[in-house]
Coordinates of C-alpha atoms in Angstrom, one line a residue:
H99 CA 20.9 -0.5 11.2
F100 CA 21.2 -1.5 14.8
H101 CA 17.6 -2.0 15.5
Q102 CA 15.0 -4.4 14.2
S103 CA 13.9 -2.5 11.1
A104 CA 10.3 -3.7 11.5
D105 CA 10.1 -1.5 14.6
I106 CA 10.9 1.7 12.7
I107 CA 7.9 4.1 13.1
S108 CA 6.5 5.2 9.8
T109 CA 3.6 7.4 10.8
V110 CA 2.2 9.1 14.0
E111 CA -1.3 10.6 14.3
F112 CA -3.5 12.0 17.2
N113 CA -7.2 11.5 17.0
H114 CA -9.5 14.5 16.9
T115 CA -9.7 14.9 20.7
G116 CA -6.1 14.0 21.3
E117 CA -7.1 11.2 23.8
L118 CA -5.7 8.6 21.4
L119 CA -2.4 8.5 19.5
A120 CA -1.7 5.9 16.8
T121 CA 1.6 4.9 15.4
G122 CA 2.3 2.6 12.4
D123 CA 5.6 0.9 11.7
K124 CA 7.6 -0.9 9.0
G125 CA 6.4 -4.3 10.2
G126 CA 2.7 -3.4 9.4
R127 CA 1.7 -3.0 13.0
V128 CA -0.4 -0.2 14.5
V129 CA 0.0 0.7 18.2
I130 CA -2.7 2.9 19.8
F131 CA -1.9 4.9 23.0
Q132 CA -4.5 6.2 25.3
R133 CA -4.1 9.2 27.6
E134 CA -4.6 8.4 31.2
P135 CA -7.1 10.5 33.2
E136 CA -5.4 12.9 35.6
S137 CA -4.4 11.5 38.9
K138 CA -5.3 13.4 42.1
T139 CA -2.5 11.9 44.1
E140 CA 0.4 12.2 41.7
P141 CA 0.3 15.5 39.8
F142 CA 3.2 14.4 37.5
S143 CA 1.4 11.3 36.2
Q144 CA -1.2 13.5 34.7
G145 CA -2.2 12.4 31.3
E146 CA 0.5 10.0 30.4
Y147 CA -0.1 8.0 27.3
N148 CA -0.1 4.2 27.7
V149 CA -0.5 1.4 25.2
Y150 CA -4.2 0.8 24.6
S151 CA -4.1 -1.7 21.8
T152 CA -1.7 -3.2 19.3
F153 CA -2.7 -5.0 16.1
Q154 CA -1.3 -6.2 12.8
S155 CA -2.8 -4.0 10.2
H156 CA -1.0 -5.2 7.0
E157 CA 1.0 -8.3 6.1
P158 CA 3.6 -8.5 3.4
E159 CA 2.1 -9.6 0.0
F160 CA 3.4 -10.6 -3.4
D161 CA 2.0 -9.3 -6.6
Y162 CA 2.4 -12.2 -9.0
L163 CA 1.5 -10.3 -12.1
K164 CA 4.3 -7.8 -11.6
S165 CA 6.6 -10.0 -9.6
L166 CA 6.7 -7.4 -6.9
E167 CA 7.0 -7.7 -3.1
I168 CA 4.4 -5.4 -1.5
E169 CA 5.7 -4.1 1.8
E170 CA 3.6 -4.3 4.9
K171 CA 4.9 -0.9 6.1
I172 CA 2.2 1.5 7.2
N173 CA 2.5 4.7 5.2
K174 CA -0.3 6.7 6.9
I175 CA -3.0 6.5 9.6
R176 CA -6.0 8.8 9.7
W177 CA -8.7 8.8 12.4
L178 CA -12.3 9.3 11.6
P179 CA -14.2 11.8 13.8
Q180 CA -15.8 9.9 16.6
Q181 CA -19.6 9.4 16.3
N182 CA -20.3 6.7 18.9
A183 CA -18.5 4.8 21.6
A184 CA -16.2 3.1 19.0
H185 CA -13.3 4.7 17.3
F186 CA -12.5 4.2 13.6
L187 CA -9.2 4.7 11.8
L188 CA -7.9 4.2 8.2
S189 CA -4.4 2.7 7.7
T190 CA -2.6 2.2 4.4
N191 CA 0.4 0.5 3.0
D192 CA 1.6 1.1 -0.6
K193 CA -1.4 -0.6 -2.1
T194 CA -4.3 -1.3 0.3
I195 CA -6.3 0.9 2.7
K196 CA -8.1 -0.6 5.6
L197 CA -10.8 0.8 7.9
W198 CA -10.5 -0.5 11.5
K199 CA -13.0 -0.4 14.3
V200 CA -11.6 0.0 17.8
S201 CA -14.1 -0.8 20.6
E202 CA -14.2 -1.8 24.2
R203 CA -15.9 -4.7 25.8
D204 CA -16.3 -5.1 29.6
K205 CA -19.3 -7.4 29.7
R206 CA -20.0 -10.8 28.4
P207 CA -23.3 -12.5 27.8
E208 CA -24.1 -15.6 29.8
G209 CA -26.9 -18.1 30.0
Y210 CA -27.6 -18.8 26.3
N211 CA -30.5 -21.2 25.6
L212 CA -29.1 -23.0 22.6
K213 CA -25.4 -23.0 23.6
D214 CA -23.7 -24.5 26.6
E215 CA -21.0 -22.6 28.7
E216 CA -18.3 -23.7 26.3
G217 CA -20.3 -22.3 23.3
R218 CA -21.2 -25.7 21.8
I219 CA -24.6 -25.9 20.2
K220 CA -27.0 -27.9 22.4
D221 CA -29.3 -30.7 21.1
I222 CA -32.7 -28.8 20.9
S223 CA -34.6 -31.8 22.3
T224 CA -32.7 -31.4 25.7
V225 CA -33.9 -27.7 26.0
T226 CA -36.9 -27.9 28.3
S227 CA -37.0 -24.3 29.7
L228 CA -36.0 -20.9 28.5
Q229 CA -33.9 -18.4 30.4
V230 CA -33.1 -14.8 29.7
P231 CA -29.4 -14.4 28.9
V232 CA -27.6 -11.8 31.1
L233 CA -24.5 -9.6 30.7
K234 CA -21.8 -10.3 33.3
P235 CA -18.9 -7.9 33.9
M236 CA -15.5 -8.9 32.8
D237 CA -12.0 -7.4 32.4
L238 CA -11.9 -4.6 29.9
M239 CA -10.9 -5.9 26.4
V240 CA -10.1 -3.7 23.5
E241 CA -11.2 -5.3 20.3
V242 CA -9.9 -4.2 16.9
T243 CA -11.8 -5.5 13.9
P244 CA -11.3 -4.8 10.2
R245 CA -14.5 -3.3 8.8
R246 CA -13.6 -2.4 5.2
V247 CA -10.7 -3.2 2.8
F248 CA -10.2 -0.8 -0.1
A249 CA -7.9 -2.5 -2.6
N250 CA -6.9 -2.6 -6.2
A251 CA -7.3 1.0 -7.0
H252 CA -3.6 2.2 -7.1
T253 CA -1.1 1.3 -9.7
Y254 CA 1.6 3.3 -7.9
H255 CA 2.5 3.6 -4.2
I256 CA 0.0 5.4 -1.9
N257 CA 1.6 8.3 -0.1
S258 CA -1.4 10.0 1.5
I259 CA -4.9 9.4 2.7
S260 CA -7.2 12.2 4.0
V261 CA -10.7 12.0 5.5
N262 CA -13.1 14.6 4.1
S263 CA -15.0 17.0 6.4
D264 CA -18.2 15.5 5.2
Y265 CA -17.2 12.3 7.1
E266 CA -18.6 10.2 4.3
T267 CA -15.7 10.2 1.8
Y268 CA -11.9 10.1 1.9
M269 CA -9.2 10.3 -0.7
S270 CA -6.0 8.3 -1.4
A271 CA -3.1 9.6 -3.4
D272 CA -0.3 7.8 -5.2
D273 CA 2.6 9.1 -7.3
L274 CA 0.3 10.0 -10.3
R275 CA -3.3 9.7 -9.3
I276 CA -5.7 10.7 -6.5
N277 CA -8.9 8.6 -5.9
L278 CA -12.0 9.6 -4.0
W279 CA -13.8 6.8 -1.9
N280 CA -17.0 6.5 0.0
L281 CA -16.2 5.1 3.4
D282 CA -19.0 2.5 2.9
I283 CA -18.1 1.4 -0.6
T284 CA -15.0 -0.7 -1.2
D285 CA -15.4 -1.9 -4.8
R286 CA -15.2 1.4 -6.6
S287 CA -13.5 4.8 -6.3
F288 CA -13.5 7.9 -8.4
N289 CA -10.3 9.1 -10.0
I290 CA -10.2 12.9 -9.2
V291 CA -6.6 13.7 -10.3
D292 CA -4.5 12.0 -12.9
I293 CA -1.2 13.5 -13.9
K294 CA 0.1 10.4 -15.8
P295 CA 1.4 11.5 -19.2
A296 CA 0.4 9.5 -22.3
N297 CA 4.0 8.5 -22.6
M298 CA 5.8 7.8 -19.4
E299 CA 9.1 9.1 -20.9
D300 CA 7.5 12.6 -20.6
L301 CA 7.0 12.2 -16.9
T302 CA 8.5 15.3 -15.1
E303 CA 6.7 15.4 -11.7
V304 CA 4.9 13.2 -9.2
I305 CA 2.4 13.8 -6.5
T306 CA 4.0 13.8 -3.1
A307 CA 1.1 14.5 -0.6
A308 CA -2.6 15.4 -0.6
E309 CA -5.0 16.7 1.9
F310 CA -8.7 17.8 2.2
H311 CA -9.5 21.3 3.4
P312 CA -10.6 21.0 7.1
H313 CA -14.0 22.8 6.6
H314 CA -14.9 22.9 2.9
C315 CA -15.6 19.4 1.6
N316 CA -15.1 20.4 -2.0
L317 CA -11.5 21.7 -1.7
F318 CA -8.3 19.7 -1.5
V319 CA -4.6 20.4 -2.1
Y320 CA -1.8 18.3 -3.5
S321 CA 1.9 18.9 -3.6
S322 CA 4.4 17.8 -6.2
S323 CA 8.1 16.9 -6.6
K324 CA 8.5 20.2 -8.5
G325 CA 7.7 22.3 -5.4
T326 CA 4.2 23.3 -6.5
L327 CA 0.9 23.1 -4.7
R328 CA -2.3 22.8 -6.5
L329 CA -5.6 23.7 -4.8
C330 CA -8.5 21.9 -6.5
D331 CA -12.3 22.4 -6.3
M332 CA -14.4 19.3 -6.9
R333 CA -17.5 21.4 -7.7
E334 CA -15.8 22.7 -10.8
A335 CA -15.2 19.3 -12.5
A336 CA -15.3 15.6 -11.8
L337 CA -11.7 15.2 -12.9
C338 CA -9.7 18.0 -11.2
D339 CA -7.0 18.2 -13.8
K340 CA -7.4 21.9 -14.0
H341 CA -6.5 23.3 -10.6
S342 CA -8.2 26.3 -9.2
K343 CA -5.0 27.8 -7.8
L344 CA -1.3 27.0 -8.3
F345 CA 1.1 28.1 -5.5
E346 CA 4.7 28.3 -6.6
E347 CA 7.7 30.3 -5.7
P348 CA 9.7 31.5 -8.6
E349 CA 13.3 30.2 -8.5
D350 CA 16.2 32.5 -7.9
P351 CA 18.4 31.8 -10.9
S352 CA 21.5 32.8 -9.0
A353 CA 20.9 30.0 -6.5
R354 CA 20.4 27.3 -9.1
S355 CA 22.5 24.1 -8.7
F356 CA 22.4 20.5 -9.6
F357 CA 20.3 19.8 -6.5
S358 CA 17.8 22.6 -6.9
E359 CA 15.0 20.4 -8.2
I360 CA 15.5 17.6 -5.6
I361 CA 15.5 20.0 -2.6
S362 CA 12.5 21.9 -3.8
S363 CA 10.3 18.7 -3.9
V364 CA 7.5 19.2 -1.3
S365 CA 7.6 16.3 1.2
D366 CA 4.4 17.3 3.2
V367 CA 1.5 19.7 3.0
K368 CA -0.9 20.5 5.9
F369 CA -3.9 22.9 6.1
S370 CA -3.9 25.0 9.2
H371 CA -6.8 24.2 11.6
S372 CA -8.4 27.5 10.5
G373 CA -8.2 26.4 6.9
R374 CA -6.7 29.7 5.8
Y375 CA -3.1 28.6 5.5
L376 CA -1.0 25.8 4.1
L377 CA 2.2 24.6 5.7
T378 CA 4.7 22.8 3.4
R379 CA 8.0 21.2 4.0
D380 CA 10.8 20.7 1.4
Y381 CA 14.4 19.5 2.1
L382 CA 15.8 22.6 3.7
T383 CA 12.8 24.8 4.5
A384 CA 9.2 25.0 5.9
K385 CA 6.9 27.4 4.3
V386 CA 3.5 28.9 5.2
W387 CA 1.2 29.9 2.3
D388 CA -1.9 32.0 2.5
L389 CA -4.7 30.5 0.3
N390 CA -5.3 34.0 -1.0
M391 CA -1.8 34.5 -2.3
E392 CA -0.4 32.2 -4.9
S393 CA 2.7 34.1 -6.0
K394 CA 4.9 33.3 -3.0
P395 CA 4.8 32.0 0.5
L396 CA 3.8 34.2 3.3
E397 CA 6.7 32.9 5.5
T398 CA 9.8 30.8 4.9
Y399 CA 11.6 29.1 7.7
Q400 CA 15.1 27.7 7.4
V401 CA 15.1 24.2 9.1
H402 CA 18.8 23.4 8.7
D403 CA 20.4 25.9 6.4
Y404 CA 23.8 24.6 7.5
L405 CA 23.3 21.6 5.2
R406 CA 23.3 23.7 2.1
S407 CA 27.0 23.2 1.7
K408 CA 26.7 19.5 2.4
L409 CA 24.2 18.5 -0.4
C410 CA 26.8 16.5 -2.3
S411 CA 27.4 14.0 0.4
L412 CA 23.7 14.0 1.4
Y413 CA 23.0 13.1 -2.3
E414 CA 25.6 10.3 -2.1
N415 CA 24.1 8.8 1.0
D416 CA 20.5 9.2 -0.3
C417 CA 19.5 11.5 2.7
I418 CA 18.6 14.2 0.3
F419 CA 15.5 12.1 -0.6
D420 CA 14.3 11.9 3.0
K421 CA 10.7 13.0 3.4
F422 CA 10.2 15.2 6.4
E423 CA 6.6 15.9 7.7
C424 CA 5.4 19.1 9.3
A425 CA 2.7 20.0 11.9
W426 CA 0.7 22.9 13.2
N427 CA 0.0 23.5 16.9
G428 CA -3.7 23.8 17.8
A429 CA -3.7 27.6 17.5
D430 CA -1.9 27.7 14.2
S431 CA 0.7 29.9 15.8
V432 CA 3.7 27.5 16.0
I433 CA 4.9 25.0 13.4
M434 CA 7.0 22.0 14.0
T435 CA 9.1 19.8 11.7
G436 CA 12.0 17.3 12.1
A437 CA 15.7 17.3 11.2
Y438 CA 18.7 15.0 11.7
N439 CA 20.6 13.9 14.8
N440 CA 17.2 13.4 16.5
F441 CA 16.7 17.1 16.4
F442 CA 13.3 18.8 15.6
R443 CA 12.5 22.4 15.0
M444 CA 9.8 24.8 16.1
F445 CA 9.0 28.2 14.7
D446 CA 6.8 30.7 16.4
R447 CA 4.9 32.6 13.7
N448 CA 4.2 35.6 15.9
T449 CA 7.4 36.2 17.8
K450 CA 9.6 34.8 14.9
R451 CA 11.5 32.9 17.5
D452 CA 12.7 29.4 16.7
V453 CA 14.3 26.6 18.6
T454 CA 16.1 23.3 17.9
L455 CA 15.2 20.6 20.4
E456 CA 16.4 17.0 20.8
A457 CA 14.4 13.9 21.2
S458 CA 16.3 11.6 23.5
R459 CA 15.9 9.3 26.5
E460 CA 17.3 12.0 28.7
S461 CA 14.8 14.7 27.5
S462 CA 11.8 12.4 27.9
K463 CA 12.1 11.8 31.6
P464 CA 9.1 13.2 33.5
R465 CA 10.8 16.3 35.0
A466 CA 13.4 16.8 32.3
V467 CA 13.3 20.1 30.5
L468 CA 13.9 20.2 26.8
K469 CA 17.2 22.1 26.3
P470 CA 17.7 24.1 23.1
R471 CA 20.4 22.9 20.8
R472 CA 22.6 24.9 18.4
V473 CA 24.3 23.7 15.3
C474 CA 27.2 25.7 14.0
A475 CA 27.9 25.8 10.2
A476 CA 31.1 24.4 8.8
G477 CA 33.8 27.0 9.4
G478 CA 31.6 29.1 11.6
K479 CA 32.5 30.3 15.0
R480 CA 31.7 27.7 17.6
R481 CA 30.3 28.5 21.0
K482 CA 30.2 26.3 24.0
D483 CA 27.7 23.4 23.6
D484 CA 27.3 24.0 19.9
I485 CA 27.2 20.9 17.7
S486 CA 29.3 21.0 14.6
V487 CA 27.7 20.0 11.3
D488 CA 30.2 17.3 10.8
S489 CA 29.3 15.5 13.9
L490 CA 25.6 15.2 13.1
D491 CA 24.2 11.7 12.9
F492 CA 22.3 11.4 9.6
T493 CA 20.9 8.0 10.5
K494 CA 18.9 9.5 13.3
K495 CA 16.2 11.4 11.5
I496 CA 12.9 12.7 12.7
L497 CA 10.6 12.4 9.8
H498 CA 7.3 11.9 11.6
T499 CA 5.8 14.3 14.2
A500 CA 2.3 15.1 15.5
W501 CA 0.9 17.8 17.6
H502 CA -2.1 17.4 20.0
P503 CA -5.1 19.2 18.5
T504 CA -5.6 21.5 21.4
E505 CA -2.8 21.1 24.0
N506 CA 1.0 21.6 24.1
I507 CA 1.7 17.9 23.7
I508 CA 3.8 16.6 20.8
A509 CA 4.6 13.1 19.6
I510 CA 8.0 12.6 18.0
A511 CA 9.0 9.4 16.2
A512 CA 12.8 9.0 16.4
T513 CA 13.4 5.9 14.3
N514 CA 12.1 3.1 16.5
N515 CA 11.3 5.2 19.6
L516 CA 8.2 7.3 20.2
Y517 CA 8.7 10.3 22.5
I518 CA 5.7 12.3 23.9
F519 CA 6.6 15.6 25.3
Q520 CA 4.0 17.5 27.4
D521 CA 4.1 21.2 28.3
K522 CA 7.8 21.3 28.0
L523 CA 7.8 23.7 25.2
N524 CA 6.5 26.9 26.8
S525 CA 9.7 28.3 28.3
E526 CA 11.6 27.8 25.0
M527 CA 9.2 29.5 22.7
H528 CA 7.8 32.3 24.7

């Protein structure tokens, strides 16, 4: 790797208004970007995102009982809906979830009675008169403080956190269990899913992702390495081992190969904003499921079908285990997910048009337009500007993407670079 691996971005997340965007990286840092207000004088500087605050969320730790190094890498960030002037976010590494408060200070108190200007406590006997302390303006400071630490609840690595629509609880999922937390209580959580077999030799699947329904606080979904989705209802039982619905596509026996199970593992699942659909990503495809239809997906999109013939070498270089995320646009009409060679894909659910775009320094310049890219399969007919499969760079992978909740603004993490594209998508998709 040519870059400092600590700088590799491991998660990207807009807050509920889209005014803030947080990234986490392998070095345990969180960087928050804030959207600038529109400028009257320079129309092009409208709404750029600039660094608002940077802080160290997690440090590397050592588990002495298991003799294991616990990485500081941030696996997921989730914002809490804003309820006052401060912002709150949850960040997690493999083992520990933290709740952070992000607040602004632009005034400082002066004129204390019992402290001098340097903050030293005065000798009470020297205080002869009382004054009313005043607030004086000062340069804006963004303060980030840890409010809660939720630890020691996961034996395996945490892959997901999701804030419930009741704003009081959230869940955290690892390979075999899902826990439900109250945001105010750190010393206990409730185990709501446990798929650990009595004998670990019987283990056939792991949990890969989990998310709460956006509007119904009793519903959540989790995906597995076997390609299944389970919708669970917390009203039915405290331990949701019996799912309410199981979404699974029957396998085509003629297409079966050594890699079938690996490539069917679901790497991400996201409810649509409406709450009616589920978007999932596996190695080669993205699928949209209707909550009312369990037998098969409503829509299947080929992300990079030209890799089907390359699975052997992708298995050898471990790329076949890459976990790509997926995202909905604000209207649930377009989905987005990443690929290799710094490419990412968009699929319009209404027009059925799709496009491959590239995240690069060139494409992120203010007036640059995102040019569609085309990859031609091995042995296929190559047109001008087509990229051949054999020249794709598999070290440049776009695993993490996020879409602004209401506008055509996307954030793309390309290894250690964050690209934010605004309103550059329209001409391509419509």
